[in-house]
Amino acid sequence: MSFTKTTLKAAKSALDAQKYEEAIEQAKIVLGSDPKNYHANVFLGLAFDKQNENDKSEQAYNNAISIKENDPLVWQGQIALYEKQGDKKINEYYNAALQLAQIYMVADDRDRCQAVIDKFVDFARKCGSPAQYRHSLSVLLPTSPIYDYLEGRIMHPAYTYTKITDILEHEEQEQINRAIGQRRTRLGARIDRVTVEVKQEVFQNSQLEELYQCIIDWTDDDGVRRQYEERLLQRSYDTLAVLPSHAKADKREQVLSQARGLVLLKHPFALGWKVVLEWSDVESIVELDVGLLREFVIFFPDDGLSKVLRGFLESEISPFPKPPIKEPEELGPHDAKEPEISASLTPEDQLLSMTEGVEDGSLSALSKRLMGEYLLFLQENEAAADTAQKGLENLRTQSQISGLAFMDTKDALNIILATALVHHQAPRHHIEAREIFSSILKRKPTNSAALIGLGLILEEEEEYADAVTFFDRVLARTSDTKIKAEAAWCKALDGQYETGMRELECCLEELKAQENYNKLLKAQILHHIGICMWTLNSSKAARRDRNGAYACFLASIQADVNFAPSYTSLGIFYSDYAKDKKRARKCFQKAFELSSSEIEAAERLARNFAKNREWDLVEVVAQRLIESGKVRPAPGSKRKGFSWPYAALGVVQLHNQEYIKSIVSFQSALRMSPDDYHSWVGLGESYSNSGRYIAATRAFEQAQKLENDPHFTAIDESWFSEYMLANVQRELGEFEVAVIGYQSVLSNRPKEYGVSLALLQTLVEGAWRQLELGLYGRAAHRAEEAIYAAKDIASYTDDSFNLWKAIGDACAIFSWTDPNTPEVPMESLQELLQHGIDLDKYNIIADIDGTGAQVLKHLTDKGGIERAKSACSQAAILAQKRALAHSANEQHARAVAWYNLGWIEYRAHLDAPERTKKSQTKKYSGFLKACLQCFKRAIELEAGNADFWNALGIVTTDVNPQVAQHSFIRSLYLNEKSARVWTNLGTLYLLQDDLQLANEAFTRAQSTDPDYANAWLAQGLLAQSLGENKEAQNLFTHAFEIADSSSVLIKRQYALSTFDHLLAPQSRSPDLTDLLQPLLATRQLGCQTVGDLAFRHLLALLAERAGDQTTATHELTEICQKLEEEFESSESSTILLRFAQAHSDLSRAALAERDYSAAIESSQTALDLTADEGVEQTARAKIRLCAHLAAGLAMYYQGSMDRAIDMFRSALEEAPSDPDIVCLLVQVLWAKGGDQERNVAREQLFDCVGNYPTHFGIVTLLGVIAVLDEDEDTLDAVAADVQVFQTREDLGFHQKHKVAQLLTAIASSHPREADAECVVMSQAQERVMLAPSQPHGWTDLAGVVDDLYPAEMGLLTAKGSAPPGGSLDAEHLCKAYSGTNRVNDAQRSVMVAPWAAAGWQALS
């Protein structure tokens, strides 16, 4: 024992001397012998504390506490240790401080006890976190063991709870915000759901509600108590809102209890009052506590619900008694503070107050319910329906929050919605309303509002008996006069007019007996009685009787001046019986103003407005009636719809050129009345005007089907559909069908000007279309028909601008169809131009163009094509001048007339003969000056027309390029998307040699309209000027392919470029398909430009190459005649050379037709004409060479061998050593058969082969002669060269076939080859290997083998090589078919080439 004390003293001395290591050792020595020594553990803890070994120090203190826990020394040491560590050990500090305070409490030392607690709380506030500080404050709460001992010396519990609450509120808000921020970024997260989940987690673990309750329990301040009661209710309400449905019951009762407590205390906290009011699920408003409602208005005058309640409680539909109005001297202090509550509101103020309240209280279902009922009372059905729908949305929100179903409130809102839908735009929403009423009746079979609603729906759908049944079910529980009246009216509508009228009269008596009866109901009953009287006696005398139905209608209006049906009935009386149209119209207008559902009044108004062409008013009436929803029956309803409002609206929209809208309107009308003839016609016209011609055709065809119906009544108007159908076909380009349609209409209405003019214009348009297609004869025929049609029109009206414009266009067509121009009915045209006009009107600008009244008498003068063409131009000018005379009253028409006249003048200028143009004394012709004048005047009248500026630019291109450029640019400024103007501008630049600007303009034109052919033509001319002939030829070809047939220049350039391409040295031999389009182009040119001999000559050359020798001979014969006439008159060397060229070409054509005498004659003529060497040498040499060759061949075929040889020798003189001529000469010499001639032939070949070792004709002829002569040396030399021909790409199909035959012959004649069949087979196999896609190798191989496969392959490749896949001729295809030895193939071979023997042999 003494040793322990000594050691403890040593430890204490070491501590005092701050020798902590020694103290630790001494303490451990004591603990080694006595582990339960209290002081040793204390000293050890203190020493470790001083050494900053906190964990060891704490352990030592804990050991000391376990030995002696009621000694304050160890707790003081431990507290000092915890204070040293700051916020790390606050929770342990809490326990130590509380234990030390309890020790002092046991020792009854209040000062030390309070000091320990105060020190700890202050330390936690300064060093701890908010959560630690909040936890430390719990030591001051009544739940603390030292609270009772220190009560009065520490903070009041209410203040402590308040501090804890503030800290906890802040913590929870931060926790919620942090969790939402983390979770909202998850995939598929929704902010609303995340918010609910987070709040649910936080609120369920929160202690705030208990803390609020503690504050309420402990505070002495009523204001604080009410404040925290509000916060408690709000927190409970928020918690209820986020709880799942199955967990809401207890919390909901808690919220209701708290809210009722606040209401009971009349504490003005809005949430509590709204919970009590909004969660009151009552079937009728009368079940609510009116005192509670009025108190809410007083406490919350600015709340939205309060405004609605105030307006409703003071309205006439309020089920609650009105409070007594206090006199000023009776008002108390409270009343004086709320003067607005005591003052009553006018009906207007009531509606205004309720409207503002609904807007402010956007989440209140009760306010929507009250507002909906009031709007129903005011018959504002649309607004009531909208309000009820919003109320149902609010109710769903309240139901989700509270977990209550609110079935009675939901039914009430649904009844408001359905009742509003019954009347709003009836019967559009009847299906929805019926579903609502039916669902309510399943749960509440006696609900009067639902029964009445269904009855009204059935009444609207004309199911009157069923409607009466529902009304009777209501009357079984009530004696409401209004329901009785509706039931009686349904009986009347069901045909029981006498019964219905008696019951209505009884209802009227009951209504009169009431003190404050419904004026509207009285008006309805009186009107219904009048209708019954009107129907029971339908005689005119009875209906005219002003003491009968008329008196009831008038009394109805007197009862309620805003009852629309009575005005309608009164209007019918005035219109049909009193014959007072003015009063009738006023009545109808009044009825429709009051109610857009008055269909009869609306229809009569619309018809009256339409008769007066007041289309705006017709549109207003029809549109308003459609918007009312009354015209369209509900789906499944027996009631018929009214289609006329849609049809009337469609007519107005059609008149206003709103075609898309009119289509919709007419379609709506036809859905309700599929047999409405006028709607089909209107729909077709709308489709036509909007460019949907196929749909328009179907609509008009449907209208024509209705005309065949025996019940069709609009017989006098049936022609219109046929006329409109013809218009549509005209727009579709089916001019023939359109003409037939117009003629059919005119057969019944011969002087219908609009139809006649349409026929005339269609004939002219059809003529232009035929012209574009190249059918010039048909175009001239249509133009002739147009003139006769115009003559018929002029017989009864001749003062139309469009008439004379069409006549001018018809005359202009003949200027494009030269061969048919003499067939113009000039006498009829002359008579037409002289009909009914002052001839002086034709003298407009006659001093410039020389075409006035004086030319009329010369129109029928004879003079051939040129004279007839000039007469047509003059007639066209006169017709356009007359159109100008008839357009004086309208500026736009006058501008167009000048424009049309200008183009005719310009056309006349272009068609004028060259000699006429050259004979002009001045620089430009009168026609050109006249068209300039015309276009200028058109621009003066309408300067904003781009076409006018373009026309001026065209005619001034040669006159003044600066003006032309300005005109084109001005036109592009007005319409920059015109490809035509861009092309014209580019052409101007091209003429001025500005190639870059020209290229840019042409490129812009092509991008604007890729189908505009002239843009590609101009681009081709530009490429040609730059020397890019291949590119130019491609552009000309493309332009020709996309152009119509009226363009002369495109066909000229295309034909020329194609022929030049065919003549190019590197060009391959043309196929027939390559010549078809150029041949077509030149044929059309021949029809358009008869006098152009150059292009007729080109036509002959192309026809010759295409194998059409008849056309070539005919054309060349006529050309020779024309050139001979020109040469005789001019004796020009150029004409002479052209004449010789024509005869040279004619000799070839005659030779091809086997007319050898004509060929020799033409050749001799060409040689005679070129005998003089003064002619241009290059052309002379070609002509003479061609003539010698043609003559030589003709003489050869005639059997004149010597003469033929002489001709070929002369040809060789014209073209020395020409291999082709040598080939011809050799063949003729060999054919003559003499040894001398054949030796000469061999010599010619050997001489030529040295100069042309690879010439196909020379080498093959040499090989053939070597085979015939059996010359082995020559055969060996030739065989290698012939083998090379098999792989040459420049040789054609037939040439390679000749090579194959020659090689076979060479191999067969070679003495080293014993088996001829093996040689033939080897050659055939070689050809198959060289060209496996060609049929000749396969067919030759099939001829020497027994296998069927080569024959089948030969047929397969032959099919692929036949046109259009290749150029294999019919005879070779016939041979391929015949080689398979099949009957069906043999038949095909005969069909392919019936003149070939191979097919017949195979068939036999």
PDB file of C-alpha atoms in Angstrom, residues 24-194:
ATOM      1  CA  ILE A  24       3.224   7.968 -17.381  1.00  0.00           C
ATOM      2  CA  GLU A  25       5.827   5.486 -16.176  1.00  0.00           C
ATOM      3  CA  GLN A  26       4.903   5.969 -12.530  1.00  0.00           C
ATOM      4  CA  ALA A  27       1.200   5.586 -13.287  1.00  0.00           C
ATOM      5  CA  LYS A  28       1.799   2.438 -15.283  1.00  0.00           C
ATOM      6  CA  ILE A  29       3.861   1.036 -12.385  1.00  0.00           C
ATOM      7  CA  VAL A  30       0.895   1.529 -10.088  1.00  0.00           C
ATOM      8  CA  LEU A  31      -1.519   0.061 -12.605  1.00  0.00           C
ATOM      9  CA  GLY A  32       0.806  -2.881 -13.039  1.00  0.00           C
ATOM     10  CA  SER A  33       0.253  -3.849  -9.458  1.00  0.00           C
ATOM     11  CA  ASP A  34      -3.286  -2.424  -9.082  1.00  0.00           C
ATOM     12  CA  PRO A  35      -5.245  -2.148 -12.393  1.00  0.00           C
ATOM     13  CA  LYS A  36      -8.280  -0.795 -10.551  1.00  0.00           C
ATOM     14  CA  ASN A  37      -6.447   2.151  -9.098  1.00  0.00           C
ATOM     15  CA  TYR A  38      -8.606   5.197  -9.834  1.00  0.00           C
ATOM     16  CA  HIS A  39      -5.954   7.903  -9.318  1.00  0.00           C
ATOM     17  CA  ALA A  40      -3.383   6.073 -11.436  1.00  0.00           C
ATOM     18  CA  ASN A  41      -5.806   6.025 -14.397  1.00  0.00           C
ATOM     19  CA  VAL A  42      -6.629   9.711 -13.888  1.00  0.00           C
ATOM     20  CA  PHE A  43      -2.923  10.624 -13.771  1.00  0.00           C
ATOM     21  CA  LEU A  44      -2.238   8.458 -16.807  1.00  0.00           C
ATOM     22  CA  GLY A  45      -5.079  10.121 -18.778  1.00  0.00           C
ATOM     23  CA  LEU A  46      -3.851  13.565 -17.846  1.00  0.00           C
ATOM     24  CA  ALA A  47      -0.277  12.744 -18.863  1.00  0.00           C
ATOM     25  CA  PHE A  48      -1.395  11.317 -22.185  1.00  0.00           C
ATOM     26  CA  ASP A  49      -3.542  14.421 -22.697  1.00  0.00           C
ATOM     27  CA  LYS A  50      -0.484  16.644 -22.184  1.00  0.00           C
ATOM     28  CA  GLN A  51       1.450  14.455 -24.636  1.00  0.00           C
ATOM     29  CA  ASN A  52      -1.389  14.918 -27.217  1.00  0.00           C
ATOM     30  CA  GLU A  53      -2.005  11.197 -27.239  1.00  0.00           C
ATOM     31  CA  ASN A  54      -5.776  11.742 -27.199  1.00  0.00           C
ATOM     32  CA  ASP A  55      -6.946   8.200 -27.755  1.00  0.00           C
ATOM     33  CA  LYS A  56      -4.785   6.788 -24.929  1.00  0.00           C
ATOM     34  CA  SER A  57      -5.853   9.619 -22.707  1.00  0.00           C
ATOM     35  CA  GLU A  58      -9.551   8.926 -23.417  1.00  0.00           C
ATOM     36  CA  GLN A  59      -9.038   5.241 -22.718  1.00  0.00           C
ATOM     37  CA  ALA A  60      -7.388   5.983 -19.414  1.00  0.00           C
ATOM     38  CA  TYR A  61     -10.249   8.323 -18.428  1.00  0.00           C
ATOM     39  CA  ASN A  62     -12.796   5.692 -19.409  1.00  0.00           C
ATOM     40  CA  ASN A  63     -10.995   3.185 -17.216  1.00  0.00           C
ATOM     41  CA  ALA A  64     -11.119   5.630 -14.334  1.00  0.00           C
ATOM     42  CA  ILE A  65     -14.841   6.271 -14.925  1.00  0.00           C
ATOM     43  CA  SER A  66     -15.528   2.569 -14.828  1.00  0.00           C
ATOM     44  CA  ILE A  67     -13.850   2.458 -11.445  1.00  0.00           C
ATOM     45  CA  LYS A  68     -15.424   5.581  -9.906  1.00  0.00           C
ATOM     46  CA  GLU A  69     -18.055   7.278 -12.151  1.00  0.00           C
ATOM     47  CA  ASN A  70     -19.427   9.762  -9.637  1.00  0.00           C
ATOM     48  CA  ASP A  71     -16.179  11.607  -9.078  1.00  0.00           C
ATOM     49  CA  PRO A  72     -16.134  14.917 -10.943  1.00  0.00           C
ATOM     50  CA  LEU A  73     -12.350  14.875 -11.405  1.00  0.00           C
ATOM     51  CA  VAL A  74     -12.276  12.336 -14.170  1.00  0.00           C
ATOM     52  CA  TRP A  75     -15.216  13.999 -16.000  1.00  0.00           C
ATOM     53  CA  GLN A  76     -13.490  17.340 -15.804  1.00  0.00           C
ATOM     54  CA  GLY A  77     -10.336  15.788 -17.324  1.00  0.00           C
ATOM     55  CA  GLN A  78     -12.345  14.143 -20.080  1.00  0.00           C
ATOM     56  CA  ILE A  79     -14.218  17.397 -20.887  1.00  0.00           C
ATOM     57  CA  ALA A  80     -10.877  19.204 -21.123  1.00  0.00           C
ATOM     58  CA  LEU A  81      -9.696  16.480 -23.524  1.00  0.00           C
ATOM     59  CA  TYR A  82     -12.834  16.891 -25.709  1.00  0.00           C
ATOM     60  CA  GLU A  83     -12.650  20.677 -25.771  1.00  0.00           C
ATOM     61  CA  LYS A  84      -9.121  20.400 -27.002  1.00  0.00           C
ATOM     62  CA  GLN A  85     -10.247  18.346 -30.035  1.00  0.00           C
ATOM     63  CA  GLY A  86     -12.843  20.887 -31.232  1.00  0.00           C
ATOM     64  CA  ASP A  87     -15.850  19.516 -33.231  1.00  0.00           C
ATOM     65  CA  LYS A  88     -14.486  15.946 -33.444  1.00  0.00           C
ATOM     66  CA  LYS A  89     -15.778  14.845 -30.055  1.00  0.00           C
ATOM     67  CA  ILE A  90     -18.841  17.060 -29.519  1.00  0.00           C
ATOM     68  CA  ASN A  91     -21.179  14.109 -29.095  1.00  0.00           C
ATOM     69  CA  GLU A  92     -18.843  12.588 -26.420  1.00  0.00           C
ATOM     70  CA  TYR A  93     -18.564  16.052 -24.908  1.00  0.00           C
ATOM     71  CA  TYR A  94     -22.393  16.113 -24.677  1.00  0.00           C
ATOM     72  CA  ASN A  95     -22.432  12.906 -22.628  1.00  0.00           C
ATOM     73  CA  ALA A  96     -19.533  13.985 -20.383  1.00  0.00           C
ATOM     74  CA  ALA A  97     -21.046  17.429 -19.699  1.00  0.00           C
ATOM     75  CA  LEU A  98     -24.439  15.907 -18.893  1.00  0.00           C
ATOM     76  CA  GLN A  99     -22.847  13.380 -16.498  1.00  0.00           C
ATOM     77  CA  LEU A 100     -20.807  16.071 -14.769  1.00  0.00           C
ATOM     78  CA  ALA A 101     -23.912  18.294 -14.471  1.00  0.00           C
ATOM     79  CA  GLN A 102     -25.822  15.421 -12.890  1.00  0.00           C
ATOM     80  CA  ILE A 103     -22.974  14.889 -10.388  1.00  0.00           C
ATOM     81  CA  TYR A 104     -23.218  18.569  -9.433  1.00  0.00           C
ATOM     82  CA  MET A 105     -27.008  18.247  -9.305  1.00  0.00           C
ATOM     83  CA  VAL A 106     -26.636  15.397  -6.827  1.00  0.00           C
ATOM     84  CA  ALA A 107     -24.205  17.540  -4.892  1.00  0.00           C
ATOM     85  CA  ASP A 108     -26.796  20.348  -5.062  1.00  0.00           C
ATOM     86  CA  ASP A 109     -24.306  22.715  -6.664  1.00  0.00           C
ATOM     87  CA  ARG A 110     -26.503  24.691  -9.121  1.00  0.00           C
ATOM     88  CA  ASP A 111     -23.803  27.143 -10.104  1.00  0.00           C
ATOM     89  CA  ARG A 112     -21.358  24.521 -11.219  1.00  0.00           C
ATOM     90  CA  CYS A 113     -24.123  22.512 -12.829  1.00  0.00           C
ATOM     91  CA  GLN A 114     -25.331  25.501 -14.893  1.00  0.00           C
ATOM     92  CA  ALA A 115     -21.739  26.488 -15.695  1.00  0.00           C
ATOM     93  CA  VAL A 116     -21.013  23.054 -17.185  1.00  0.00           C
ATOM     94  CA  ILE A 117     -24.195  23.168 -19.327  1.00  0.00           C
ATOM     95  CA  ASP A 118     -23.718  26.762 -20.463  1.00  0.00           C
ATOM     96  CA  LYS A 119     -20.093  26.090 -21.316  1.00  0.00           C
ATOM     97  CA  PHE A 120     -20.985  23.020 -23.381  1.00  0.00           C
ATOM     98  CA  VAL A 121     -23.824  24.756 -25.315  1.00  0.00           C
ATOM     99  CA  ASP A 122     -21.639  27.741 -26.061  1.00  0.00           C
ATOM    100  CA  PHE A 123     -18.814  25.450 -27.197  1.00  0.00           C
ATOM    101  CA  ALA A 124     -21.188  23.529 -29.514  1.00  0.00           C
ATOM    102  CA  ARG A 125     -22.506  26.781 -30.979  1.00  0.00           C
ATOM    103  CA  LYS A 126     -19.007  28.053 -31.729  1.00  0.00           C
ATOM    104  CA  CYS A 127     -17.215  24.877 -32.812  1.00  0.00           C
ATOM    105  CA  GLY A 128     -19.874  22.439 -33.912  1.00  0.00           C
ATOM    106  CA  SER A 129     -21.925  22.058 -37.059  1.00  0.00           C
ATOM    107  CA  PRO A 130     -25.597  23.182 -37.129  1.00  0.00           C
ATOM    108  CA  ALA A 131     -26.664  19.578 -36.572  1.00  0.00           C
ATOM    109  CA  GLN A 132     -24.289  19.243 -33.592  1.00  0.00           C
ATOM    110  CA  TYR A 133     -25.479  22.547 -32.168  1.00  0.00           C
ATOM    111  CA  ARG A 134     -29.100  21.431 -32.621  1.00  0.00           C
ATOM    112  CA  HIS A 135     -28.292  18.212 -30.766  1.00  0.00           C
ATOM    113  CA  SER A 136     -26.519  20.112 -27.984  1.00  0.00           C
ATOM    114  CA  LEU A 137     -29.606  22.255 -27.412  1.00  0.00           C
ATOM    115  CA  SER A 138     -31.554  19.139 -26.459  1.00  0.00           C
ATOM    116  CA  VAL A 139     -29.749  19.265 -23.069  1.00  0.00           C
ATOM    117  CA  LEU A 140     -31.860  22.342 -22.296  1.00  0.00           C
ATOM    118  CA  LEU A 141     -35.197  20.734 -23.195  1.00  0.00           C
ATOM    119  CA  PRO A 142     -37.728  19.456 -20.640  1.00  0.00           C
ATOM    120  CA  THR A 143     -36.748  15.942 -21.650  1.00  0.00           C
ATOM    121  CA  SER A 144     -33.237  16.542 -20.245  1.00  0.00           C
ATOM    122  CA  PRO A 145     -32.531  15.014 -16.736  1.00  0.00           C
ATOM    123  CA  ILE A 146     -31.142  18.302 -15.452  1.00  0.00           C
ATOM    124  CA  TYR A 147     -34.049  20.497 -16.781  1.00  0.00           C
ATOM    125  CA  ASP A 148     -36.094  20.359 -13.598  1.00  0.00           C
ATOM    126  CA  TYR A 149     -33.020  21.182 -11.472  1.00  0.00           C
ATOM    127  CA  LEU A 150     -31.960  24.149 -13.620  1.00  0.00           C
ATOM    128  CA  GLU A 151     -35.424  25.371 -14.600  1.00  0.00           C
ATOM    129  CA  GLY A 152     -35.471  29.126 -14.441  1.00  0.00           C
ATOM    130  CA  ARG A 153     -31.687  29.358 -14.806  1.00  0.00           C
ATOM    131  CA  ILE A 154     -31.583  28.177 -18.469  1.00  0.00           C
ATOM    132  CA  MET A 155     -33.501  29.193 -21.655  1.00  0.00           C
ATOM    133  CA  HIS A 156     -37.279  28.739 -21.816  1.00  0.00           C
ATOM    134  CA  PRO A 157     -38.202  25.533 -23.672  1.00  0.00           C
ATOM    135  CA  ALA A 158     -40.243  27.441 -26.273  1.00  0.00           C
ATOM    136  CA  TYR A 159     -37.182  29.482 -27.210  1.00  0.00           C
ATOM    137  CA  THR A 160     -35.016  26.356 -27.301  1.00  0.00           C
ATOM    138  CA  TYR A 161     -37.529  24.501 -29.485  1.00  0.00           C
ATOM    139  CA  THR A 162     -37.652  27.501 -31.784  1.00  0.00           C
ATOM    140  CA  LYS A 163     -33.897  27.464 -32.255  1.00  0.00           C
ATOM    141  CA  ILE A 164     -33.890  23.742 -32.903  1.00  0.00           C
ATOM    142  CA  THR A 165     -36.758  24.115 -35.384  1.00  0.00           C
ATOM    143  CA  ASP A 166     -35.017  26.863 -37.335  1.00  0.00           C
ATOM    144  CA  ILE A 167     -31.857  24.782 -37.660  1.00  0.00           C
ATOM    145  CA  LEU A 168     -33.771  21.654 -38.660  1.00  0.00           C
ATOM    146  CA  GLU A 169     -35.855  23.507 -41.276  1.00  0.00           C
ATOM    147  CA  HIS A 170     -32.700  24.809 -42.886  1.00  0.00           C
ATOM    148  CA  GLU A 171     -31.073  21.372 -42.835  1.00  0.00           C
ATOM    149  CA  GLU A 172     -34.059  19.668 -44.418  1.00  0.00           C
ATOM    150  CA  GLN A 173     -34.363  22.275 -47.162  1.00  0.00           C
ATOM    151  CA  GLU A 174     -30.693  21.838 -48.031  1.00  0.00           C
ATOM    152  CA  GLN A 175     -31.105  18.073 -47.993  1.00  0.00           C
ATOM    153  CA  ILE A 176     -34.102  18.270 -50.342  1.00  0.00           C
ATOM    154  CA  ASN A 177     -32.370  20.611 -52.779  1.00  0.00           C
ATOM    155  CA  ARG A 178     -29.211  18.514 -52.791  1.00  0.00           C
ATOM    156  CA  ALA A 179     -31.054  15.231 -53.382  1.00  0.00           C
ATOM    157  CA  ILE A 180     -33.188  16.694 -56.174  1.00  0.00           C
ATOM    158  CA  GLY A 181     -30.103  18.099 -57.878  1.00  0.00           C
ATOM    159  CA  GLN A 182     -28.407  14.692 -57.767  1.00  0.00           C
ATOM    160  CA  ARG A 183     -31.360  12.570 -58.875  1.00  0.00           C
ATOM    161  CA  ARG A 184     -32.750  14.776 -61.630  1.00  0.00           C
ATOM    162  CA  THR A 185     -29.746  13.977 -63.834  1.00  0.00           C
ATOM    163  CA  ARG A 186     -30.488  10.262 -63.837  1.00  0.00           C
ATOM    164  CA  LEU A 187     -31.640   8.626 -67.064  1.00  0.00           C
ATOM    165  CA  GLY A 188     -35.431   8.890 -67.429  1.00  0.00           C
ATOM    166  CA  ALA A 189     -35.834  11.056 -64.316  1.00  0.00           C
ATOM    167  CA  ARG A 190     -38.730  13.536 -64.164  1.00  0.00           C
ATOM    168  CA  ILE A 191     -38.422  16.573 -61.948  1.00  0.00           C
ATOM    169  CA  ASP A 192     -41.920  16.261 -60.504  1.00  0.00           C
ATOM    170  CA  ARG A 193     -41.523  12.609 -59.549  1.00  0.00           C
ATOM    171  CA  VAL A 194     -38.031  13.178 -58.194  1.00  0.00           C
TER     172      VAL A 194
END
